[in-house]
Coordinates of C-alpha atoms and ligand atoms in Angstrom, one line a residue:
X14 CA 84.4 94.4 99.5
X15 CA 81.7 91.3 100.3
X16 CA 82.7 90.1 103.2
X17 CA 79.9 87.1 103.9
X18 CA 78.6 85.2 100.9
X19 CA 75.1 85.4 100.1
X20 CA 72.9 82.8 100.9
X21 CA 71.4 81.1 97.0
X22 CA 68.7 79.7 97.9
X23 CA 66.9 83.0 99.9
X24 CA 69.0 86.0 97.8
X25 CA 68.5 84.8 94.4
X26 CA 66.4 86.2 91.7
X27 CA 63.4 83.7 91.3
X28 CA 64.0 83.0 87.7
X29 CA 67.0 81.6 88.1
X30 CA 68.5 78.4 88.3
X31 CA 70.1 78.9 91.8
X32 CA 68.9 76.2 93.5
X33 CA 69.3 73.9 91.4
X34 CA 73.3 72.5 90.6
X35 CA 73.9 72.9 87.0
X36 CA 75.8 70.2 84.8
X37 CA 78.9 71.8 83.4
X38 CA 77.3 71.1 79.7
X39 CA 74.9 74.0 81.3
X40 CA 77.4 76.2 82.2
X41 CA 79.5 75.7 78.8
X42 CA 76.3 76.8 76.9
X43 CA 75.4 79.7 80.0
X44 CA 78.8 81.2 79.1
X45 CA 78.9 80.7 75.3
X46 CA 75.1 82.6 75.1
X47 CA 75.9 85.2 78.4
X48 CA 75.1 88.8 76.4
X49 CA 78.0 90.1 78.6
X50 CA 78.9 92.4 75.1
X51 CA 76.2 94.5 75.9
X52 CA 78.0 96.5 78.7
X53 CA 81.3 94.6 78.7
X54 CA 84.3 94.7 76.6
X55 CA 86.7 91.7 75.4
X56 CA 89.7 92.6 76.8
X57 CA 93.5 93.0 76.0
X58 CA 95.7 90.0 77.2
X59 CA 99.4 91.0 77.3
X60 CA 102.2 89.8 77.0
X61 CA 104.6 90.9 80.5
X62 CA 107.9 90.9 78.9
X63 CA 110.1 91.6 81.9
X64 CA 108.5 89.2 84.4
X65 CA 108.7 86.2 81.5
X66 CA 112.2 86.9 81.5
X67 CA 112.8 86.9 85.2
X68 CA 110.5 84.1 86.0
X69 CA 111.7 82.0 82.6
X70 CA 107.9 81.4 81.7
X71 CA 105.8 83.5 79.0
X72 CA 103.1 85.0 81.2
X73 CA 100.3 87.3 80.0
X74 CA 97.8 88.9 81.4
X75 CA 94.2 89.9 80.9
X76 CA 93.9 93.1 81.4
X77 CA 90.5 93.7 83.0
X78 CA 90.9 96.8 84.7
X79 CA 89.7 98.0 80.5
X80 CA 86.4 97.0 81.1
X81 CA 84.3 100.5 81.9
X82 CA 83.8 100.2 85.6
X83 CA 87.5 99.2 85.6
X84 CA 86.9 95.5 87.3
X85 CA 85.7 92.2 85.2
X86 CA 82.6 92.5 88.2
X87 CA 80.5 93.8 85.4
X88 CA 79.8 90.7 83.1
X89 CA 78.5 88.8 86.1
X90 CA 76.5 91.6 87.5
X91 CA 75.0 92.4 84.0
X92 CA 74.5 88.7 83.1
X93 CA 72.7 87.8 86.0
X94 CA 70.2 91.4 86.0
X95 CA 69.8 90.6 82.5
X96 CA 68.2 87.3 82.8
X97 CA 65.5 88.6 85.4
X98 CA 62.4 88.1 84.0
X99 CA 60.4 91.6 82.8
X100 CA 58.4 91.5 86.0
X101 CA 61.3 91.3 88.1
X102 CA 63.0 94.4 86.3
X103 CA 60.1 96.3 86.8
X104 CA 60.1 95.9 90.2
X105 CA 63.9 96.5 91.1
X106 CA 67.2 95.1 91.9
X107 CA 69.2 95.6 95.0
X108 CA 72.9 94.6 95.7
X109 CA 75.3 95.0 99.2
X110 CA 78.4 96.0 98.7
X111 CA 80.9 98.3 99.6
X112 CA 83.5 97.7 96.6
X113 CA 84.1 96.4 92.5
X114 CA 80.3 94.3 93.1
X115 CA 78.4 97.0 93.3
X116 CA 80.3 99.9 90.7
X117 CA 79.0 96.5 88.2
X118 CA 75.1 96.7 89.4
X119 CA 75.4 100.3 89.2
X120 CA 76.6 100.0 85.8
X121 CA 74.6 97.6 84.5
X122 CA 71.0 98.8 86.3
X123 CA 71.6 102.2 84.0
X124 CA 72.5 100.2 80.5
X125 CA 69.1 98.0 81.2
X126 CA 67.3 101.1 82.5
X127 CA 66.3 99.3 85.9
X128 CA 65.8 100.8 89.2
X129 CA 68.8 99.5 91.5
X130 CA 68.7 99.9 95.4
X131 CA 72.4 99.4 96.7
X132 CA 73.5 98.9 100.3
X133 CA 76.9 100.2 101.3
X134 CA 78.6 100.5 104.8
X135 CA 78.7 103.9 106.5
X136 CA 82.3 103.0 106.5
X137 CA 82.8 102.7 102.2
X138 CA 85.5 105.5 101.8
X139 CA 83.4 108.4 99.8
X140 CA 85.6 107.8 96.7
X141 CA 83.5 104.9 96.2
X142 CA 80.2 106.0 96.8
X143 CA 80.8 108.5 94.2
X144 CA 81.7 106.0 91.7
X145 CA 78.2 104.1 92.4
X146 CA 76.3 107.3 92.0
X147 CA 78.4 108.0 89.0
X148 CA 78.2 104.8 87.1
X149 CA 73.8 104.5 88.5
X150 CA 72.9 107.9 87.6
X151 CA 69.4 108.5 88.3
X152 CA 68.7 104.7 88.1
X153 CA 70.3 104.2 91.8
X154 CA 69.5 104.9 94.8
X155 CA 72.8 104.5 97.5
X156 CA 71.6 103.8 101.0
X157 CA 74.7 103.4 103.8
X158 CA 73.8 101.3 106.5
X159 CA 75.6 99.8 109.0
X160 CA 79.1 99.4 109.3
X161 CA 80.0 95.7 108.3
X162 CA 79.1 94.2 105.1
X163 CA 77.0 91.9 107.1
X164 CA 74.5 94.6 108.3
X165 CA 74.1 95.9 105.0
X166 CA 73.9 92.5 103.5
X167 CA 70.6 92.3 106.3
X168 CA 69.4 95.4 105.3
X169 CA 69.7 94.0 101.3
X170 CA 67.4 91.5 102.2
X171 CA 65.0 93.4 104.1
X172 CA 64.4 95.3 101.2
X173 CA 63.7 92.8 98.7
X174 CA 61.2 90.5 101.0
X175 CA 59.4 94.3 101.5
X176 CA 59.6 95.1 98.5
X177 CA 59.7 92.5 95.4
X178 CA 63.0 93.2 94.9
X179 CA 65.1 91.0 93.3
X180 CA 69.0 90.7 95.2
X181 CA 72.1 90.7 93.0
X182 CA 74.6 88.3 94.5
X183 CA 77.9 89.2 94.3
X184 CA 79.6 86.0 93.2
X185 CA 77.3 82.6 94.2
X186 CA 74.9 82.6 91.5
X187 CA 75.2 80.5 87.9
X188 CA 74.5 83.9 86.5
X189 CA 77.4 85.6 87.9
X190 CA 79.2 82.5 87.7
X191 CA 78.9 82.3 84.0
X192 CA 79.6 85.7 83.1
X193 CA 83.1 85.7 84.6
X194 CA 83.1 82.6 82.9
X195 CA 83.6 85.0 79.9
X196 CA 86.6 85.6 80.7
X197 CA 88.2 82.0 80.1
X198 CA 86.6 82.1 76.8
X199 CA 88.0 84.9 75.9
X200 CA 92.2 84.0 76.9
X201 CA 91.7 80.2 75.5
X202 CA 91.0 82.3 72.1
X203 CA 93.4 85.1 72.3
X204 CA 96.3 82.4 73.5
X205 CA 95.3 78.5 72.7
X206 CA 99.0 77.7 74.1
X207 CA 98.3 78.4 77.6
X208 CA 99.6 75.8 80.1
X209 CA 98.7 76.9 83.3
X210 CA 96.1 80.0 84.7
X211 CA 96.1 81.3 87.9
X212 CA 93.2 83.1 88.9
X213 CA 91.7 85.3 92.0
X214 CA 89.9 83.8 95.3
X215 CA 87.2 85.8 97.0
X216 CA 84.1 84.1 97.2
X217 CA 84.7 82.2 94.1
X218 CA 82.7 83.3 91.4
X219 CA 85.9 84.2 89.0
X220 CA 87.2 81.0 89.6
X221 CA 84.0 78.7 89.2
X222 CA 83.6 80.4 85.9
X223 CA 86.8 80.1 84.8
X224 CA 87.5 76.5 85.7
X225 CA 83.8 75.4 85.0
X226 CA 84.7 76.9 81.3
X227 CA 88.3 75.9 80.5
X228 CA 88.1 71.8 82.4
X229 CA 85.3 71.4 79.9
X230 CA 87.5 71.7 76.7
X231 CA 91.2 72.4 77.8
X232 CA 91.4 69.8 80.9
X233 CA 95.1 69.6 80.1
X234 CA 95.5 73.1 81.4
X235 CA 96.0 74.0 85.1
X236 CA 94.2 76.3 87.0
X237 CA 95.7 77.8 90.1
X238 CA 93.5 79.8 92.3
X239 CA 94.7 82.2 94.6
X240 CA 94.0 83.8 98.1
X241 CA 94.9 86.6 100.3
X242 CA 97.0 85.0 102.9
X243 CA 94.3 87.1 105.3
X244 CA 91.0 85.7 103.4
X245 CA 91.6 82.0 102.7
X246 CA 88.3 81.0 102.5
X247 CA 88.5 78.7 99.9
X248 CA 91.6 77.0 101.8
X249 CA 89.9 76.7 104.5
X250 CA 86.8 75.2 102.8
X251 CA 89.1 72.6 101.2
X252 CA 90.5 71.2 104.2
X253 CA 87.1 71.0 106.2
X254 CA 85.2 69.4 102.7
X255 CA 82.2 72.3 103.0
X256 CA 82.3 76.3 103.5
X257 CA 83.3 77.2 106.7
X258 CA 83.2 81.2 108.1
X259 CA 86.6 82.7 109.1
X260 CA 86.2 84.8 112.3
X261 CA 87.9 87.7 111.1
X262 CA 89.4 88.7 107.2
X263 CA 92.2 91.4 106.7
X264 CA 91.0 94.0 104.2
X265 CA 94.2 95.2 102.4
X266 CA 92.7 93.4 99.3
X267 CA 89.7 94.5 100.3
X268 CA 88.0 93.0 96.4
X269 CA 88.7 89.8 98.3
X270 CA 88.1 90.2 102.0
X271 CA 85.4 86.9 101.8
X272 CA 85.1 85.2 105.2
X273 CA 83.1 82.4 103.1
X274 CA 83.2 80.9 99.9
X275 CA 79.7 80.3 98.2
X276 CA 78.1 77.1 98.6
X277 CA 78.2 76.8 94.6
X278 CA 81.5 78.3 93.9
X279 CA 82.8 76.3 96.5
X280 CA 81.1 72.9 94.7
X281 CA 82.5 73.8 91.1
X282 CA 86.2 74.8 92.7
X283 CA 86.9 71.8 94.7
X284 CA 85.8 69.8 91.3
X285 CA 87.9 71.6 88.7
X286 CA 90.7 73.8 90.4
X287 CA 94.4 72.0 90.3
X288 CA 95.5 73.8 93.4
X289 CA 95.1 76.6 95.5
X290 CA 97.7 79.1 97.1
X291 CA 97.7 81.8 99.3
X292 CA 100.0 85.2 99.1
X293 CA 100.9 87.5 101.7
X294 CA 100.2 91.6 101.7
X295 CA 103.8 92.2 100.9
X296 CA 103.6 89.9 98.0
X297 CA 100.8 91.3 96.3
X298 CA 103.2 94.7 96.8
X299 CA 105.3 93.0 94.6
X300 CA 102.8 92.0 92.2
X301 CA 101.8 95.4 91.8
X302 CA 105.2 96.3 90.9
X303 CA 105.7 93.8 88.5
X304 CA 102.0 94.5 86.7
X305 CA 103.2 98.3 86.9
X306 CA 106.7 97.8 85.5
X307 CA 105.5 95.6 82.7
X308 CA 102.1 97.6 81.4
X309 CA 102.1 100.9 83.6
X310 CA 99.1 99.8 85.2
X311 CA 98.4 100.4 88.5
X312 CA 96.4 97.1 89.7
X313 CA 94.6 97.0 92.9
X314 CA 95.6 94.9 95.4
X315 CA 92.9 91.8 94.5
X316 CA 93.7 93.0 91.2
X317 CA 97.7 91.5 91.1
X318 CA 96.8 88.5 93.1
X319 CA 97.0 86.1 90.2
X320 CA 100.7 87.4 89.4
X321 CA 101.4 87.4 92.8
X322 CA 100.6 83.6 92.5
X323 CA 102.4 83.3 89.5
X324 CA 105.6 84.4 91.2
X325 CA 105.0 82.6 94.1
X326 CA 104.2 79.1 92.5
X327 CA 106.6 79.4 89.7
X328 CA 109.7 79.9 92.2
X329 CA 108.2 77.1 94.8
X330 CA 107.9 74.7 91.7
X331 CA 110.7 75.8 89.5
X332 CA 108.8 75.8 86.8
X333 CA 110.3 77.4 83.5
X334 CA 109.5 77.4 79.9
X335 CA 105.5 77.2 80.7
X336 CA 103.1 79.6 78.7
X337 CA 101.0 81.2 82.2
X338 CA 98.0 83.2 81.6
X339 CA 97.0 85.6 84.9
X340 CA 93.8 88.2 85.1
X341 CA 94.3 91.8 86.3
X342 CA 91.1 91.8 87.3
X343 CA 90.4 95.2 88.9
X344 CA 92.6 98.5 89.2
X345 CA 90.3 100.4 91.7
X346 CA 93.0 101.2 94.2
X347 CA 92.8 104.3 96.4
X348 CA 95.6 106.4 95.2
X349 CA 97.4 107.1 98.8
X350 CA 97.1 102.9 99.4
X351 CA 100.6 103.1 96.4
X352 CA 102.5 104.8 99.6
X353 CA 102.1 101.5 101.6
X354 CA 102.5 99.1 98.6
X355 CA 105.9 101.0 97.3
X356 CA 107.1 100.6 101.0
X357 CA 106.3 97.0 101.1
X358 CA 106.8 95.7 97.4
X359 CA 110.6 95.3 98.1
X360 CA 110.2 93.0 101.0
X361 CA 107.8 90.9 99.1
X362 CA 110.2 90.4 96.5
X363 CA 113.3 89.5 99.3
X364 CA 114.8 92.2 97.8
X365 CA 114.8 94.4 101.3
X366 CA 115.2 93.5 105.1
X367 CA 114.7 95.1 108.1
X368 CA 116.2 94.1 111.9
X369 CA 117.3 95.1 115.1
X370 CA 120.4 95.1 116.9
X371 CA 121.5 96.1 120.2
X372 CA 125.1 97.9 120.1
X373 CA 127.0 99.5 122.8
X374 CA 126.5 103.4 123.2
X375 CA 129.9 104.3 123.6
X376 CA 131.6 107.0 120.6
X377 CA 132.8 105.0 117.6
X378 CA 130.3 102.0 118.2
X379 CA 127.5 103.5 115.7
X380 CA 130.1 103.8 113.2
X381 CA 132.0 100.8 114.2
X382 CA 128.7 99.2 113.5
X383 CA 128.7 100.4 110.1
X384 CA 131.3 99.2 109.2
X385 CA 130.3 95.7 109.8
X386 CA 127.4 96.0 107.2
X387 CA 130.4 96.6 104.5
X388 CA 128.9 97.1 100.9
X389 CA 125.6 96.7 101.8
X390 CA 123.0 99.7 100.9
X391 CA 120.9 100.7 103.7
X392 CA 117.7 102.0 102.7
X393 CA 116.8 102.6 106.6
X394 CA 118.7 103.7 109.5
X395 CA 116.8 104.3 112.8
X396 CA 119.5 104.5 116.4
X397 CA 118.3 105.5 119.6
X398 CA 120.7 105.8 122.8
X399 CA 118.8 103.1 125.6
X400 CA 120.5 103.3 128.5
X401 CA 124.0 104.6 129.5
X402 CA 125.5 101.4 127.9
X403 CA 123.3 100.3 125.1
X404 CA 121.6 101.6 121.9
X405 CA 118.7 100.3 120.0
X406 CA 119.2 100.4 115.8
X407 CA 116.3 99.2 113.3
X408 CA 118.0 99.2 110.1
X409 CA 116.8 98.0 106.4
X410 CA 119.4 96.9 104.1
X411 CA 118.7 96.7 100.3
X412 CA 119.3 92.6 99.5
X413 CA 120.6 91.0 95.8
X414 CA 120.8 87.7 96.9
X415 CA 117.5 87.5 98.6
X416 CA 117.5 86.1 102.1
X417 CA 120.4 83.9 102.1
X418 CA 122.2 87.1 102.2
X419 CA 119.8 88.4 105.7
X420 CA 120.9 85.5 106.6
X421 CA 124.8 85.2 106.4
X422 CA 125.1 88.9 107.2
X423 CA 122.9 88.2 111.2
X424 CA 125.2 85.0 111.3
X425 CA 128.5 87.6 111.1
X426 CA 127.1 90.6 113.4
X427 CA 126.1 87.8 115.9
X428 CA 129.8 86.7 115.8
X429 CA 130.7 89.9 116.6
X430 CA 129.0 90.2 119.3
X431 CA 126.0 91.8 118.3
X432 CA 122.7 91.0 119.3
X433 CA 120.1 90.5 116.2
X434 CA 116.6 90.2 115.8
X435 CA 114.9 89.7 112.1
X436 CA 111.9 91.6 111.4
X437 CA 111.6 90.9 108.0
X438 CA 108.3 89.1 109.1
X439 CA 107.5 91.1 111.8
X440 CA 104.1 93.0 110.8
X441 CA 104.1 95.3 113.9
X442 CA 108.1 96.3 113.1
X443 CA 107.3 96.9 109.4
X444 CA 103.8 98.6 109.9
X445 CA 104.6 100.9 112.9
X446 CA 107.9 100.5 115.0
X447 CA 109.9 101.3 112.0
X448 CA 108.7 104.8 112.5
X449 CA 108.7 104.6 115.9
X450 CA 112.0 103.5 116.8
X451 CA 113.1 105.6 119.9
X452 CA 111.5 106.8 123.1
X453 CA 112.6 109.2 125.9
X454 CA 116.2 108.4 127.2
X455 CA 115.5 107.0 130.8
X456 CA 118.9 109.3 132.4
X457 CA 119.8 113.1 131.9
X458 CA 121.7 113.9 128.3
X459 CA 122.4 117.2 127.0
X460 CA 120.9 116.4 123.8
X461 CA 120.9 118.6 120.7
X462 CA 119.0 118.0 117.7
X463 CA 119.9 118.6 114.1
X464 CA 118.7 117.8 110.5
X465 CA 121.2 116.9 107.5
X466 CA 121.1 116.4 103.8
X467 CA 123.7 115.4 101.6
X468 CA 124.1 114.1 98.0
X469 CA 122.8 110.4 98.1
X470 CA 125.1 107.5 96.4
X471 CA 126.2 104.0 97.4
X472 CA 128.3 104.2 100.7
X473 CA 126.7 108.0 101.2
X474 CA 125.7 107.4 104.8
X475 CA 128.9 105.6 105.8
X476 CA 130.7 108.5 104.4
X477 CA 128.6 111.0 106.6
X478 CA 129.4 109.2 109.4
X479 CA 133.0 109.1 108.5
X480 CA 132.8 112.7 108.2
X481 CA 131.3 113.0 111.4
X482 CA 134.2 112.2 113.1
X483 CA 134.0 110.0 116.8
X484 CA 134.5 112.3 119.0
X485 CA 130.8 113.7 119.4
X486 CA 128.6 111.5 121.3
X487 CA 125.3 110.2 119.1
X488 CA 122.2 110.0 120.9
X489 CA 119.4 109.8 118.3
X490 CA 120.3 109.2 114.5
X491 CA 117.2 108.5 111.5
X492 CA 117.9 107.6 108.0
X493 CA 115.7 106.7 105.6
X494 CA 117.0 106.2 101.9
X495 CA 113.9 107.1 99.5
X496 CA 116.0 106.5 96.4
X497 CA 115.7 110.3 95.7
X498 CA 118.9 112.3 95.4
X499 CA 119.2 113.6 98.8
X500 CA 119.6 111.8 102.0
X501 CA 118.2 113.4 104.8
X502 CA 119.4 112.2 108.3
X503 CA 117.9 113.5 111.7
X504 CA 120.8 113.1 114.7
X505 CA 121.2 113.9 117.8
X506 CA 124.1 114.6 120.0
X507 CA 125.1 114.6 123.5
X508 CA 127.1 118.0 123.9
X509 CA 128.4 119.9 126.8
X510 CA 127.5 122.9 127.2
X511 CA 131.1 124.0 127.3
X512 CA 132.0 121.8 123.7
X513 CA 129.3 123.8 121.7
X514 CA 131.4 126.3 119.8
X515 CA 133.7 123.3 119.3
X516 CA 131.0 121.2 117.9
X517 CA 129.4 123.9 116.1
X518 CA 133.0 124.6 114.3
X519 CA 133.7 120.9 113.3
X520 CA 129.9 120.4 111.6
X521 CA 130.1 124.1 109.9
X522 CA 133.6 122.6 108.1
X523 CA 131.8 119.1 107.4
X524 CA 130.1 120.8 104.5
X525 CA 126.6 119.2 105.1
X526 CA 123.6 120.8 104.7
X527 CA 122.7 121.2 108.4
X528 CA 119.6 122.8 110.7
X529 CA 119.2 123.0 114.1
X530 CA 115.6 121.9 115.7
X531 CA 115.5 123.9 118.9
X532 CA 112.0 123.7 120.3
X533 CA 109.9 121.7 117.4
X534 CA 106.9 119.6 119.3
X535 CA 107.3 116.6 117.9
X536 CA 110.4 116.0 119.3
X537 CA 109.5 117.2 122.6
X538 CA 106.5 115.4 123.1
X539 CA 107.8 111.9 121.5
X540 CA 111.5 112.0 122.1
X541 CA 113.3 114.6 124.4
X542 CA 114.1 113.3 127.9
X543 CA 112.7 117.0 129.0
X544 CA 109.3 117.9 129.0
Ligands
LIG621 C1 89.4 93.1 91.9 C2 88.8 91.8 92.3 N1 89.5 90.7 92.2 C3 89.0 89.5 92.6 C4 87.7 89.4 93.1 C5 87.2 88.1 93.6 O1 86.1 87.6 92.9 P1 85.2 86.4 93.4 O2 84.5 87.0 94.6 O3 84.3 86.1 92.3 O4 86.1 85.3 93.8 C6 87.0 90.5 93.3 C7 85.6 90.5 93.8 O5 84.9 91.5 94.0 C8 87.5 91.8 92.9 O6 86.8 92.9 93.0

């Protein structure tokens, strides 16, 4: 992750050009002589067979998660430490950066045989540090400092004024510029048909190159660049007419958590991108899905932006029959981050909702409930008893006609009386009241708690509660369909002491899997009425 750009005019190495705003004839012949081949490979550009035939568009993708340190980051990082001058390399090269940026110095420093100095935040997840150290070797040297990418950034600079150091930016420099210009070159010669390209916003540098390289001789063909929804630097930058800092960035897609665009990417994207778009976390999810489903490659999340664009721009435009190039651009995802991104990749795609609904908490009203969802699959079921009158449900519902559907099926429960509320867009419902759905009842119940399983299939959980019968007050009930074979349900009931053999008959002849939680904590501290 850079999450500040760094300044050109004090962070780049002396040689270069930096100060000075190249002609685009300069960075045609930059990119066309960049000796990114030393350390970089020309990468595959497939073809994405499913999402061509949903979308109606041919779309392929570059697939730069090949290249050896997994991200395209490396031909700009190699490009620009290979044009230092011999007295530069002998003196050292240092880079901040807590993510893709500096896996590419690291890379690089060891092919040239350089001494490298990187800065990362105490706060880079370990799996990351390793990979420096991995790709440097005994050429680098990993210092964490600080705790923002702006404090190592400081501590960056420090070093080289010290020190004779020369700083490798990680995206506003004409060096690093150019060699993701490589890329461009590479897709206009694997597919001269392309029509439109939609390409990655951090802090510009994939962009610039790309656009810089393709306006020059395609100008017919449309670049799109695209933003995290929570880092729209560029965005922002285009409707002020200069750079401007955003206060805070969201770090899901962390390769692009930028709060400000270079002063020189921002100079070459406002000249030659066609548009600009911004996606949101859930999706990217989707994006993920799609790149997975197609190739069976995991992106990461700044990775799929591109085809989360594509998606996104394609439906907003109806726009069929085009041939779309997109660049999967980095595939260093932290393996546990797929738990989030499976959750959320349905939502993205419209093809789940979640709300809330007040019902009555009387027996029969859950089920009742039910009933009024009809054929619908539920994915998540989450009731808690409120008050002596009212219960609280969060449910998800599985959608095929995207949110038209949501829609009709709020406008029918409100007509029967039930109180809605959408959370489809609700990040604090999807994020962590989903889990949380509940609380301690505020009266006195005589509430048992008990686990179930039974074999999952459409209509499984209405069946279950058909089973269940009415008579047997339900207090608590959590349902969570994980598209495995079971479906595991947690309930409570409200039982007299003087019904339990009854109860305890009527369940036992159900047929259910079934286990009773007597005195497990987590119930007691989070849920049970009684301490
Ligand atoms: C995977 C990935 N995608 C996109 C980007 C954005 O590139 P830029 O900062 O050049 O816009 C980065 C930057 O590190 C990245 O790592």
């Amino acid at each position: 992750m850079q999450s500040n750009n760094v300044n050109m005019n004090n962070a780049a190495p002396k040689s270069s050009t930096a100060t000075s705003l190249l002609s685009p004839y300069q960075y045609l012949t930059k990119i066309l002589c960049a000796p990114v081949y030393e350390a970089a490979i020309n990468s595959d550009m497939d073809y994405l067979a499913s999402l061509s035939t949903e979308l109606k568009n041919k779309v392929y993708l570059k697939r730069e998660d090949q290249q050896p340190v997994k991200s395209f980051k490396i031909r700009g990082a190699y490009n620009c430490i290979r044009h230092l001058t011999d007295e530069q390399k002998a003196a050292g090269i240092v880079a901040a950066s807590a993510g893709n940026h500096a896996q590419g110095v690291a890379y690089a420093a060891k092919k040239l045989n350089i001494k490298a100095t990187i800065i990362m935040p105490e706060t880079t997840p370990e799996i990351k540090v390793e990979a420096v150290k991995r790709f440097g070797g005994n050429n680098v040297t990993v210092v964490q400092s600080g705790t923002s990418f702006d404090q190592a950034s400081d501590l960056a600079k420090k070093l080289c004024a010290e020190n004779g150091y020369s700083m490798i930016p990680p995206f506003d420099h004409p060096d690093v510029i150019a060699g993701q210009g490589t890329i461009a070159k590479e897709m206009l010669e694997q597919n001269p048909n392309l029509e439109y390209l939609f390409v990655a916003v951090g802090g510009g540098g994939l962009a610039a190159g790309i656009a810089i390289y393709v306006k020059q001789l395609r100008p017919d063909i449309k670049i799109i660049g695209v933003e995290s929804v929570e880092s729209a630097c560029l965005t922002a930058a285009m409707e002020k007419g200069a750079p401007v800092t955003l206060p805070t960035v969201g770090i899901f897609a962390d390769g692009v958590a930028v709060k400000t665009i270079g002063s020189e990417t921002f100079r070459l994207c406002q000249e030659y991108l066609d548009d600009v778009i911004t996606v949101s976390n859930d999706e990217i999810c989707t994006a993920i899905k799609d790149i997975f489903d197609d190739t069976r490659v995991i992106a990461e999340p700044a990775g799929a932006l591109s085809v989360a664009g594509i998606r996104k721009y394609t439906k907003q435009y109806k726009l069929q029959g085009a041939v779309i190039g997109g660049v999967l651009c980095g595939a260093n995802i932290n393996f546990h981050t797929l738990r989030y991104v499976s959750e959320r990749c349905e939502l993205g795609e419209q093809k789940e909702a979640v709300f809330a609904v007040k019902i009555p908490e009387a027996k029969g009203s859950f089920k009742a409930f039910c009933a009024m969802l009809g054929g619908i699959t539920i994915t998540e079921f989450n009731y808690r008893y409120a008050k002596s009158d009212e219960a609280h449900i969060f449910v998800g519902v599985k959608l095929k006609r995207g949110m038209l559907e949501l829609q009709a099926l709020l406008k029918r429960l409100n007509k029967n009386g039930y109180e809605c509320f959408d959370m489809s867009d609700n990040e604090l419902a999807k994020l962590h009241v989903r889990h949380m759905v509940g609380g301690k009842p505020q009266e006195h119940i005589n509430e048992h708690i008990f686990s179930f399983s039974f074999p999952e299939y459409p209509g499984a959980l209405m069946h279950f509660l058909t089973k269940l019968g009415e008579q047997w007050n339900i207090t608590l009930f959590h349902y969570r369909n994980h598209g495995a074979a079971e479906g595991l349900v947690l309930a409570g009931f409200d039982i007299d002491d003087d019904k339990r053999s009854l109860f305890d008959l009527h369940v036992s002849e159900l047929g259910f899997e079934m286990h009773e939680h007597k005195d497990n904590p987590a119930y007691r501290l989070f849920l049970s009425g009684q301490n």
